Amino acid sequence: MTPSPPGEIAATLKRSGRVLLLTHVHPDCDALGSQLGLGQILTGMGKEVHLYGEAEVSHLYDFLPGSETVTVGLPDLPSFDCAVALDCGDAYRLGREMESLLTVKPFLVIDHHAGHQFFGDLHWVDPARSSTGEMVYDLAGALGAEVSPEAAYCLYAAMVADTGSFKYSSTSADTFRVARELVLRGVKPAEVAGKLFDNYSLARLRLFQRVLETLQLHENGRIALITAPRRLFAETGAAPEDTEGFINYPRSLQSVKAAVFLKEAESGMVSVSMRSKGRDCDISQVATEFGGGGHRNAAGFKRFDTTIEGLAAELLPVLADLVRRC
Ligand code: AMP
Ligand code: MN
Ligand code: MN
C-alpha cells in the first residue's frame, strides 16, 4: 500500500491560497529539493507560494530548477493561509526567525527524522521514508497535482542525496517506486548524479586532501575521525559548505562502525557530522546527547565556545561506548 499523508495536510493545502514553504538552516539537497519541488507542485495548482530562506542557496545546489526563487528576508507573515516546514526535525532548525515563522497558522510539518521533536499544528512524520523529497511526491499524489519535470528533478535530487545514491538503509521499495515515477516524468539520473557528485571546485579537492591527512582511528579501527580546522579553509580557498560528503570517506573503511567529522566552520564553533553502520548502531542518540539530532545512521550537532581537540576528547569516550555495543 502506498503510504500517504494525513488527509488533513492535503485538505489544508487544497484550500490554502497563499502558502509559505520553509526548511532547515544550512539546507542540504533534500531540504531544498523538497522546498522547491513542493513549491512548483503548489504553483502548478494555481497557488501563490513563497519560499523562505535564511540565506542565499549554496553554490552546491544552485543547479536545482527554481533555486533562484528562494527569498531571503521575512515576508508579510499574516498574509499566508498556512506554512509548511520540510525536512526539519526540530523547530530550532528553522533558524533565527523561528518564533516569527511559527506564528503562521496552521503550521504543517513534513519530515522523516527519527528523533523528530514535534512542533507546529499538523504533522506527517515518517522515519521509514528515505527523504522528504520522497514524501512530497506522495503528497502530490494525495493532492491530485501534476509533478512537472522541474519538480520531478528537484525531488529526485533530494532522494539521491539523502539515500547516498540509493545505498543507505533508509532506501526502500517506496524509494524505488517514487524514483521510477520521477524518471518516467523525464528526470535523467546521470545528469542529476553529475550535478551532485562531479561538479566540485579545485579548492574543495585541495581541502579534501588536507582533511584526509587528519584521519585518526580509535577503538581498533571501529571509530574514524577527521577534522577541518579553520586555517585549512583559508589555506585552500574552500568554503565551509565544500565539505559536503567528506564524512563518507572515514565511513567507507571496512572496520569502521562510527565515523565523525569535526569542522571548525567559524572560529570557536565546531559542527559535527557523524555516521554509523547497521541497525544496532544508533548514532542519533549520541547527537541528541550533545544537543543535536538526526537519523539512526547519520546525525550531527553544533557546539560553540569549543575547540576541535576539546570536543574530540569529550566525544570519543561516548562513541567508544556506542561501538562497543554494536
Ligand atoms: P550532516 O552530517 O550535516 O549531513 O547531517 C546528517 C544529519 O544529521 C542531517 O540529516 C540532520 O538530520 C542531522 N543534523 C546535522 N546537524 C544537526 C544539528 N546541528 N542539529 C540537529 N540535527 C542535525
Ligand atoms: Mn536535511
Ligand atoms: Mn532529509
JSON list of N, CA, C and O in Angstrom, two decimals, residues 252-295:
[
{"chain": "A", "resi": 252, "resn": "SER", "atom": "N", "xyz": [33.73, 4.82, 4.98]},
{"chain": "A", "resi": 252, "resn": "SER", "atom": "CA", "xyz": [33.88, 3.75, 3.99]},
{"chain": "A", "resi": 252, "resn": "SER", "atom": "C", "xyz": [34.88, 2.67, 4.41]},
{"chain": "A", "resi": 252, "resn": "SER", "atom": "O", "xyz": [34.95, 1.61, 3.80]},
{"chain": "A", "resi": 253, "resn": "LEU", "atom": "N", "xyz": [35.67, 2.93, 5.46]},
{"chain": "A", "resi": 253, "resn": "LEU", "atom": "CA", "xyz": [36.62, 1.91, 5.92]},
{"chain": "A", "resi": 253, "resn": "LEU", "atom": "C", "xyz": [35.89, 0.68, 6.44]},
{"chain": "A", "resi": 253, "resn": "LEU", "atom": "O", "xyz": [34.91, 0.80, 7.18]},
{"chain": "A", "resi": 254, "resn": "GLN", "atom": "N", "xyz": [36.39, -0.47, 6.06]},
{"chain": "A", "resi": 254, "resn": "GLN", "atom": "CA", "xyz": [35.70, -1.71, 6.42]},
{"chain": "A", "resi": 254, "resn": "GLN", "atom": "C", "xyz": [35.50, -1.87, 7.93]},
{"chain": "A", "resi": 254, "resn": "GLN", "atom": "O", "xyz": [34.44, -2.29, 8.38]},
{"chain": "A", "resi": 255, "resn": "SER", "atom": "N", "xyz": [36.54, -1.51, 8.69]},
{"chain": "A", "resi": 255, "resn": "SER", "atom": "CA", "xyz": [36.48, -1.75, 10.14]},
{"chain": "A", "resi": 255, "resn": "SER", "atom": "C", "xyz": [35.57, -0.77, 10.88]},
{"chain": "A", "resi": 255, "resn": "SER", "atom": "O", "xyz": [35.22, -0.99, 12.04]},
{"chain": "A", "resi": 256, "resn": "VAL", "atom": "N", "xyz": [35.22, 0.32, 10.22]},
{"chain": "A", "resi": 256, "resn": "VAL", "atom": "CA", "xyz": [34.56, 1.43, 10.93]},
{"chain": "A", "resi": 256, "resn": "VAL", "atom": "C", "xyz": [33.09, 1.16, 11.23]},
{"chain": "A", "resi": 256, "resn": "VAL", "atom": "O", "xyz": [32.34, 0.73, 10.36]},
{"chain": "A", "resi": 257, "resn": "LYS", "atom": "N", "xyz": [32.72, 1.41, 12.50]},
{"chain": "A", "resi": 257, "resn": "LYS", "atom": "CA", "xyz": [31.31, 1.36, 12.90]},
{"chain": "A", "resi": 257, "resn": "LYS", "atom": "C", "xyz": [30.75, 2.77, 13.05]},
{"chain": "A", "resi": 257, "resn": "LYS", "atom": "O", "xyz": [29.56, 3.00, 12.86]},
{"chain": "A", "resi": 258, "resn": "ALA", "atom": "N", "xyz": [31.63, 3.70, 13.47]},
{"chain": "A", "resi": 258, "resn": "ALA", "atom": "CA", "xyz": [31.19, 5.09, 13.64]},
{"chain": "A", "resi": 258, "resn": "ALA", "atom": "C", "xyz": [32.26, 6.03, 13.09]},
{"chain": "A", "resi": 258, "resn": "ALA", "atom": "O", "xyz": [33.44, 5.87, 13.37]},
{"chain": "A", "resi": 259, "resn": "ALA", "atom": "N", "xyz": [31.81, 6.99, 12.26]},
{"chain": "A", "resi": 259, "resn": "ALA", "atom": "CA", "xyz": [32.72, 7.97, 11.69]},
{"chain": "A", "resi": 259, "resn": "ALA", "atom": "C", "xyz": [32.28, 9.35, 12.13]},
{"chain": "A", "resi": 259, "resn": "ALA", "atom": "O", "xyz": [31.08, 9.61, 12.28]},
{"chain": "A", "resi": 260, "resn": "VAL", "atom": "N", "xyz": [33.28, 10.21, 12.38]},
{"chain": "A", "resi": 260, "resn": "VAL", "atom": "CA", "xyz": [32.94, 11.55, 12.83]},
{"chain": "A", "resi": 260, "resn": "VAL", "atom": "C", "xyz": [33.84, 12.58, 12.14]},
{"chain": "A", "resi": 260, "resn": "VAL", "atom": "O", "xyz": [35.00, 12.32, 11.87]},
{"chain": "A", "resi": 261, "resn": "PHE", "atom": "N", "xyz": [33.24, 13.70, 11.82]},
{"chain": "A", "resi": 261, "resn": "PHE", "atom": "CA", "xyz": [33.94, 14.79, 11.15]},
{"chain": "A", "resi": 261, "resn": "PHE", "atom": "C", "xyz": [33.70, 16.06, 11.97]},
{"chain": "A", "resi": 261, "resn": "PHE", "atom": "O", "xyz": [32.56, 16.48, 12.15]},
{"chain": "A", "resi": 262, "resn": "LEU", "atom": "N", "xyz": [34.79, 16.63, 12.47]},
{"chain": "A", "resi": 262, "resn": "LEU", "atom": "CA", "xyz": [34.70, 17.86, 13.27]},
{"chain": "A", "resi": 262, "resn": "LEU", "atom": "C", "xyz": [35.19, 19.01, 12.41]},
{"chain": "A", "resi": 262, "resn": "LEU", "atom": "O", "xyz": [36.34, 19.02, 11.98]},
{"chain": "A", "resi": 263, "resn": "LYS", "atom": "N", "xyz": [34.31, 19.97, 12.20]},
{"chain": "A", "resi": 263, "resn": "LYS", "atom": "CA", "xyz": [34.63, 21.09, 11.30]},
{"chain": "A", "resi": 263, "resn": "LYS", "atom": "C", "xyz": [34.51, 22.40, 12.06]},
{"chain": "A", "resi": 263, "resn": "LYS", "atom": "O", "xyz": [33.46, 22.70, 12.63]},
{"chain": "A", "resi": 264, "resn": "GLU", "atom": "N", "xyz": [35.62, 23.17, 12.05]},
{"chain": "A", "resi": 264, "resn": "GLU", "atom": "CA", "xyz": [35.59, 24.49, 12.68]},
{"chain": "A", "resi": 264, "resn": "GLU", "atom": "C", "xyz": [35.08, 25.48, 11.63]},
{"chain": "A", "resi": 264, "resn": "GLU", "atom": "O", "xyz": [35.85, 26.12, 10.92]},
{"chain": "A", "resi": 265, "resn": "ALA", "atom": "N", "xyz": [33.75, 25.54, 11.52]},
{"chain": "A", "resi": 265, "resn": "ALA", "atom": "CA", "xyz": [33.13, 26.34, 10.46]},
{"chain": "A", "resi": 265, "resn": "ALA", "atom": "C", "xyz": [33.36, 27.83, 10.70]},
{"chain": "A", "resi": 265, "resn": "ALA", "atom": "O", "xyz": [33.51, 28.60, 9.75]},
{"chain": "A", "resi": 266, "resn": "GLU", "atom": "N", "xyz": [33.35, 28.23, 11.98]},
{"chain": "A", "resi": 266, "resn": "GLU", "atom": "CA", "xyz": [33.69, 29.59, 12.35]},
{"chain": "A", "resi": 266, "resn": "GLU", "atom": "C", "xyz": [34.64, 29.46, 13.53]},
{"chain": "A", "resi": 266, "resn": "GLU", "atom": "O", "xyz": [34.63, 28.45, 14.21]},
{"chain": "A", "resi": 267, "resn": "SER", "atom": "N", "xyz": [35.38, 30.54, 13.77]},
{"chain": "A", "resi": 267, "resn": "SER", "atom": "CA", "xyz": [36.30, 30.49, 14.89]},
{"chain": "A", "resi": 267, "resn": "SER", "atom": "C", "xyz": [35.52, 30.20, 16.18]},
{"chain": "A", "resi": 267, "resn": "SER", "atom": "O", "xyz": [34.56, 30.90, 16.50]},
{"chain": "A", "resi": 268, "resn": "GLY", "atom": "N", "xyz": [35.87, 29.15, 16.92]},
{"chain": "A", "resi": 268, "resn": "GLY", "atom": "CA", "xyz": [35.20, 28.81, 18.17]},
{"chain": "A", "resi": 268, "resn": "GLY", "atom": "C", "xyz": [33.93, 28.00, 18.01]},
{"chain": "A", "resi": 268, "resn": "GLY", "atom": "O", "xyz": [33.33, 27.58, 18.99]},
{"chain": "A", "resi": 269, "resn": "MET", "atom": "N", "xyz": [33.47, 27.78, 16.77]},
{"chain": "A", "resi": 269, "resn": "MET", "atom": "CA", "xyz": [32.25, 26.98, 16.58]},
{"chain": "A", "resi": 269, "resn": "MET", "atom": "C", "xyz": [32.60, 25.72, 15.79]},
{"chain": "A", "resi": 269, "resn": "MET", "atom": "O", "xyz": [33.16, 25.81, 14.71]},
{"chain": "A", "resi": 270, "resn": "VAL", "atom": "N", "xyz": [32.29, 24.59, 16.36]},
{"chain": "A", "resi": 270, "resn": "VAL", "atom": "CA", "xyz": [32.61, 23.31, 15.71]},
{"chain": "A", "resi": 270, "resn": "VAL", "atom": "C", "xyz": [31.31, 22.63, 15.32]},
{"chain": "A", "resi": 270, "resn": "VAL", "atom": "O", "xyz": [30.42, 22.44, 16.16]},
{"chain": "A", "resi": 271, "resn": "SER", "atom": "N", "xyz": [31.18, 22.27, 14.05]},
{"chain": "A", "resi": 271, "resn": "SER", "atom": "CA", "xyz": [30.00, 21.50, 13.66]},
{"chain": "A", "resi": 271, "resn": "SER", "atom": "C", "xyz": [30.43, 20.05, 13.44]},
{"chain": "A", "resi": 271, "resn": "SER", "atom": "O", "xyz": [31.51, 19.77, 12.93]},
{"chain": "A", "resi": 272, "resn": "VAL", "atom": "N", "xyz": [29.57, 19.15, 13.88]},
{"chain": "A", "resi": 272, "resn": "VAL", "atom": "CA", "xyz": [29.93, 17.74, 13.96]},
{"chain": "A", "resi": 272, "resn": "VAL", "atom": "C", "xyz": [28.99, 16.92, 13.08]},
{"chain": "A", "resi": 272, "resn": "VAL", "atom": "O", "xyz": [27.77, 17.02, 13.20]},
{"chain": "A", "resi": 273, "resn": "SER", "atom": "N", "xyz": [29.59, 16.16, 12.15]},
{"chain": "A", "resi": 273, "resn": "SER", "atom": "CA", "xyz": [28.83, 15.23, 11.31]},
{"chain": "A", "resi": 273, "resn": "SER", "atom": "C", "xyz": [29.20, 13.83, 11.75]},
{"chain": "A", "resi": 273, "resn": "SER", "atom": "O", "xyz": [30.39, 13.53, 11.87]},
{"chain": "A", "resi": 274, "resn": "MET", "atom": "N", "xyz": [28.21, 12.98, 11.94]},
{"chain": "A", "resi": 274, "resn": "MET", "atom": "CA", "xyz": [28.51, 11.61, 12.37]},
{"chain": "A", "resi": 274, "resn": "MET", "atom": "C", "xyz": [27.76, 10.60, 11.51]},
{"chain": "A", "resi": 274, "resn": "MET", "atom": "O", "xyz": [26.65, 10.87, 11.05]},
{"chain": "A", "resi": 275, "resn": "ARG", "atom": "N", "xyz": [28.39, 9.45, 11.32]},
{"chain": "A", "resi": 275, "resn": "ARG", "atom": "CA", "xyz": [27.76, 8.37, 10.58]},
{"chain": "A", "resi": 275, "resn": "ARG", "atom": "C", "xyz": [28.01, 7.08, 11.33]},
{"chain": "A", "resi": 275, "resn": "ARG", "atom": "O", "xyz": [29.06, 6.91, 11.96]},
{"chain": "A", "resi": 276, "resn": "SER", "atom": "N", "xyz": [27.07, 6.13, 11.22]},
{"chain": "A", "resi": 276, "resn": "SER", "atom": "CA", "xyz": [27.30, 4.81, 11.80]},
{"chain": "A", "resi": 276, "resn": "SER", "atom": "C", "xyz": [26.77, 3.78, 10.81]},
{"chain": "A", "resi": 276, "resn": "SER", "atom": "O", "xyz": [26.12, 4.13, 9.83]},
{"chain": "A", "resi": 277, "resn": "LYS", "atom": "N", "xyz": [27.10, 2.52, 11.09]},
{"chain": "A", "resi": 277, "resn": "LYS", "atom": "CA", "xyz": [26.65, 1.45, 10.20]},
{"chain": "A", "resi": 277, "resn": "LYS", "atom": "C", "xyz": [25.77, 0.47, 10.97]},
{"chain": "A", "resi": 277, "resn": "LYS", "atom": "O", "xyz": [26.11, 0.09, 12.09]},
{"chain": "A", "resi": 278, "resn": "GLY", "atom": "N", "xyz": [24.71, 0.06, 10.34]},
{"chain": "A", "resi": 278, "resn": "GLY", "atom": "CA", "xyz": [23.91, -1.03, 10.90]},
{"chain": "A", "resi": 278, "resn": "GLY", "atom": "C", "xyz": [22.76, -0.58, 11.78]},
{"chain": "A", "resi": 278, "resn": "GLY", "atom": "O", "xyz": [22.77, 0.53, 12.33]},
{"chain": "A", "resi": 279, "resn": "ARG", "atom": "N", "xyz": [21.81, -1.48, 11.93]},
{"chain": "A", "resi": 279, "resn": "ARG", "atom": "CA", "xyz": [20.58, -1.22, 12.70]},
{"chain": "A", "resi": 279, "resn": "ARG", "atom": "C", "xyz": [20.87, -0.97, 14.18]},
{"chain": "A", "resi": 279, "resn": "ARG", "atom": "O", "xyz": [20.18, -0.21, 14.84]},
{"chain": "A", "resi": 280, "resn": "ASP", "atom": "N", "xyz": [21.91, -1.68, 14.70]},
{"chain": "A", "resi": 280, "resn": "ASP", "atom": "CA", "xyz": [22.15, -1.62, 16.14]},
{"chain": "A", "resi": 280, "resn": "ASP", "atom": "C", "xyz": [23.02, -0.45, 16.56]},
{"chain": "A", "resi": 280, "resn": "ASP", "atom": "O", "xyz": [23.30, -0.29, 17.74]},
{"chain": "A", "resi": 281, "resn": "CYS", "atom": "N", "xyz": [23.49, 0.32, 15.61]},
{"chain": "A", "resi": 281, "resn": "CYS", "atom": "CA", "xyz": [24.45, 1.37, 15.94]},
{"chain": "A", "resi": 281, "resn": "CYS", "atom": "C", "xyz": [23.80, 2.73, 15.70]},
{"chain": "A", "resi": 281, "resn": "CYS", "atom": "O", "xyz": [23.93, 3.31, 14.63]},
{"chain": "A", "resi": 282, "resn": "ASP", "atom": "N", "xyz": [23.07, 3.19, 16.72]},
{"chain": "A", "resi": 282, "resn": "ASP", "atom": "CA", "xyz": [22.26, 4.40, 16.57]},
{"chain": "A", "resi": 282, "resn": "ASP", "atom": "C", "xyz": [23.04, 5.64, 16.98]},
{"chain": "A", "resi": 282, "resn": "ASP", "atom": "O", "xyz": [23.12, 5.99, 18.15]},
{"chain": "A", "resi": 283, "resn": "ILE", "atom": "N", "xyz": [23.59, 6.33, 15.99]},
{"chain": "A", "resi": 283, "resn": "ILE", "atom": "CA", "xyz": [24.44, 7.49, 16.27]},
{"chain": "A", "resi": 283, "resn": "ILE", "atom": "C", "xyz": [23.59, 8.73, 16.60]},
{"chain": "A", "resi": 283, "resn": "ILE", "atom": "O", "xyz": [24.10, 9.69, 17.16]},
{"chain": "A", "resi": 284, "resn": "SER", "atom": "N", "xyz": [22.29, 8.68, 16.28]},
{"chain": "A", "resi": 284, "resn": "SER", "atom": "CA", "xyz": [21.45, 9.85, 16.60]},
{"chain": "A", "resi": 284, "resn": "SER", "atom": "C", "xyz": [21.33, 10.03, 18.12]},
{"chain": "A", "resi": 284, "resn": "SER", "atom": "O", "xyz": [21.15, 11.13, 18.61]},
{"chain": "A", "resi": 285, "resn": "GLN", "atom": "N", "xyz": [21.50, 8.90, 18.87]},
{"chain": "A", "resi": 285, "resn": "GLN", "atom": "CA", "xyz": [21.47, 9.00, 20.33]},
{"chain": "A", "resi": 285, "resn": "GLN", "atom": "C", "xyz": [22.63, 9.86, 20.84]},
{"chain": "A", "resi": 285, "resn": "GLN", "atom": "O", "xyz": [22.48, 10.64, 21.77]},
{"chain": "A", "resi": 286, "resn": "VAL", "atom": "N", "xyz": [23.79, 9.68, 20.20]},
{"chain": "A", "resi": 286, "resn": "VAL", "atom": "CA", "xyz": [24.97, 10.47, 20.59]},
{"chain": "A", "resi": 286, "resn": "VAL", "atom": "C", "xyz": [24.72, 11.94, 20.26]},
{"chain": "A", "resi": 286, "resn": "VAL", "atom": "O", "xyz": [24.98, 12.83, 21.07]},
{"chain": "A", "resi": 287, "resn": "ALA", "atom": "N", "xyz": [24.18, 12.18, 19.05]},
{"chain": "A", "resi": 287, "resn": "ALA", "atom": "CA", "xyz": [23.92, 13.56, 18.64]},
{"chain": "A", "resi": 287, "resn": "ALA", "atom": "C", "xyz": [22.93, 14.23, 19.59]},
{"chain": "A", "resi": 287, "resn": "ALA", "atom": "O", "xyz": [23.11, 15.38, 19.98]},
{"chain": "A", "resi": 288, "resn": "THR", "atom": "N", "xyz": [21.91, 13.49, 20.00]},
{"chain": "A", "resi": 288, "resn": "THR", "atom": "CA", "xyz": [20.90, 14.04, 20.90]},
{"chain": "A", "resi": 288, "resn": "THR", "atom": "C", "xyz": [21.52, 14.39, 22.26]},
{"chain": "A", "resi": 288, "resn": "THR", "atom": "O", "xyz": [21.24, 15.43, 22.84]},
{"chain": "A", "resi": 289, "resn": "GLU", "atom": "N", "xyz": [22.41, 13.50, 22.72]},
{"chain": "A", "resi": 289, "resn": "GLU", "atom": "CA", "xyz": [23.11, 13.74, 23.99]},
{"chain": "A", "resi": 289, "resn": "GLU", "atom": "C", "xyz": [23.90, 15.06, 23.96]},
{"chain": "A", "resi": 289, "resn": "GLU", "atom": "O", "xyz": [24.06, 15.74, 24.97]},
{"chain": "A", "resi": 290, "resn": "PHE", "atom": "N", "xyz": [24.36, 15.43, 22.75]},
{"chain": "A", "resi": 290, "resn": "PHE", "atom": "CA", "xyz": [25.14, 16.66, 22.60]},
{"chain": "A", "resi": 290, "resn": "PHE", "atom": "C", "xyz": [24.27, 17.82, 22.08]},
{"chain": "A", "resi": 290, "resn": "PHE", "atom": "O", "xyz": [24.78, 18.80, 21.58]},
{"chain": "A", "resi": 291, "resn": "GLY", "atom": "N", "xyz": [22.95, 17.66, 22.14]},
{"chain": "A", "resi": 291, "resn": "GLY", "atom": "CA", "xyz": [22.06, 18.77, 21.79]},
{"chain": "A", "resi": 291, "resn": "GLY", "atom": "C", "xyz": [21.67, 18.86, 20.32]},
{"chain": "A", "resi": 291, "resn": "GLY", "atom": "O", "xyz": [21.04, 19.82, 19.90]},
{"chain": "A", "resi": 292, "resn": "GLY", "atom": "N", "xyz": [22.05, 17.87, 19.52]},
{"chain": "A", "resi": 292, "resn": "GLY", "atom": "CA", "xyz": [21.68, 17.87, 18.09]},
{"chain": "A", "resi": 292, "resn": "GLY", "atom": "C", "xyz": [20.64, 16.80, 17.80]},
{"chain": "A", "resi": 292, "resn": "GLY", "atom": "O", "xyz": [19.79, 16.51, 18.65]},
{"chain": "A", "resi": 293, "resn": "GLY", "atom": "N", "xyz": [20.71, 16.21, 16.62]},
{"chain": "A", "resi": 293, "resn": "GLY", "atom": "CA", "xyz": [19.73, 15.19, 16.26]},
{"chain": "A", "resi": 293, "resn": "GLY", "atom": "C", "xyz": [20.09, 14.55, 14.95]},
{"chain": "A", "resi": 293, "resn": "GLY", "atom": "O", "xyz": [21.22, 14.69, 14.47]},
{"chain": "A", "resi": 294, "resn": "GLY", "atom": "N", "xyz": [19.12, 13.84, 14.37]},
{"chain": "A", "resi": 294, "resn": "GLY", "atom": "CA", "xyz": [19.36, 13.22, 13.07]},
{"chain": "A", "resi": 294, "resn": "GLY", "atom": "C", "xyz": [18.69, 11.88, 12.94]},
{"chain": "A", "resi": 294, "resn": "GLY", "atom": "O", "xyz": [17.63, 11.64, 13.53]},
{"chain": "A", "resi": 295, "resn": "HIS", "atom": "N", "xyz": [19.30, 11.01, 12.17]},
{"chain": "A", "resi": 295, "resn": "HIS", "atom": "CA", "xyz": [18.76, 9.69, 11.87]},
{"chain": "A", "resi": 295, "resn": "HIS", "atom": "C", "xyz": [19.64, 8.63, 12.55]},
{"chain": "A", "resi": 295, "resn": "HIS", "atom": "O", "xyz": [20.72, 8.93, 13.02]}
]
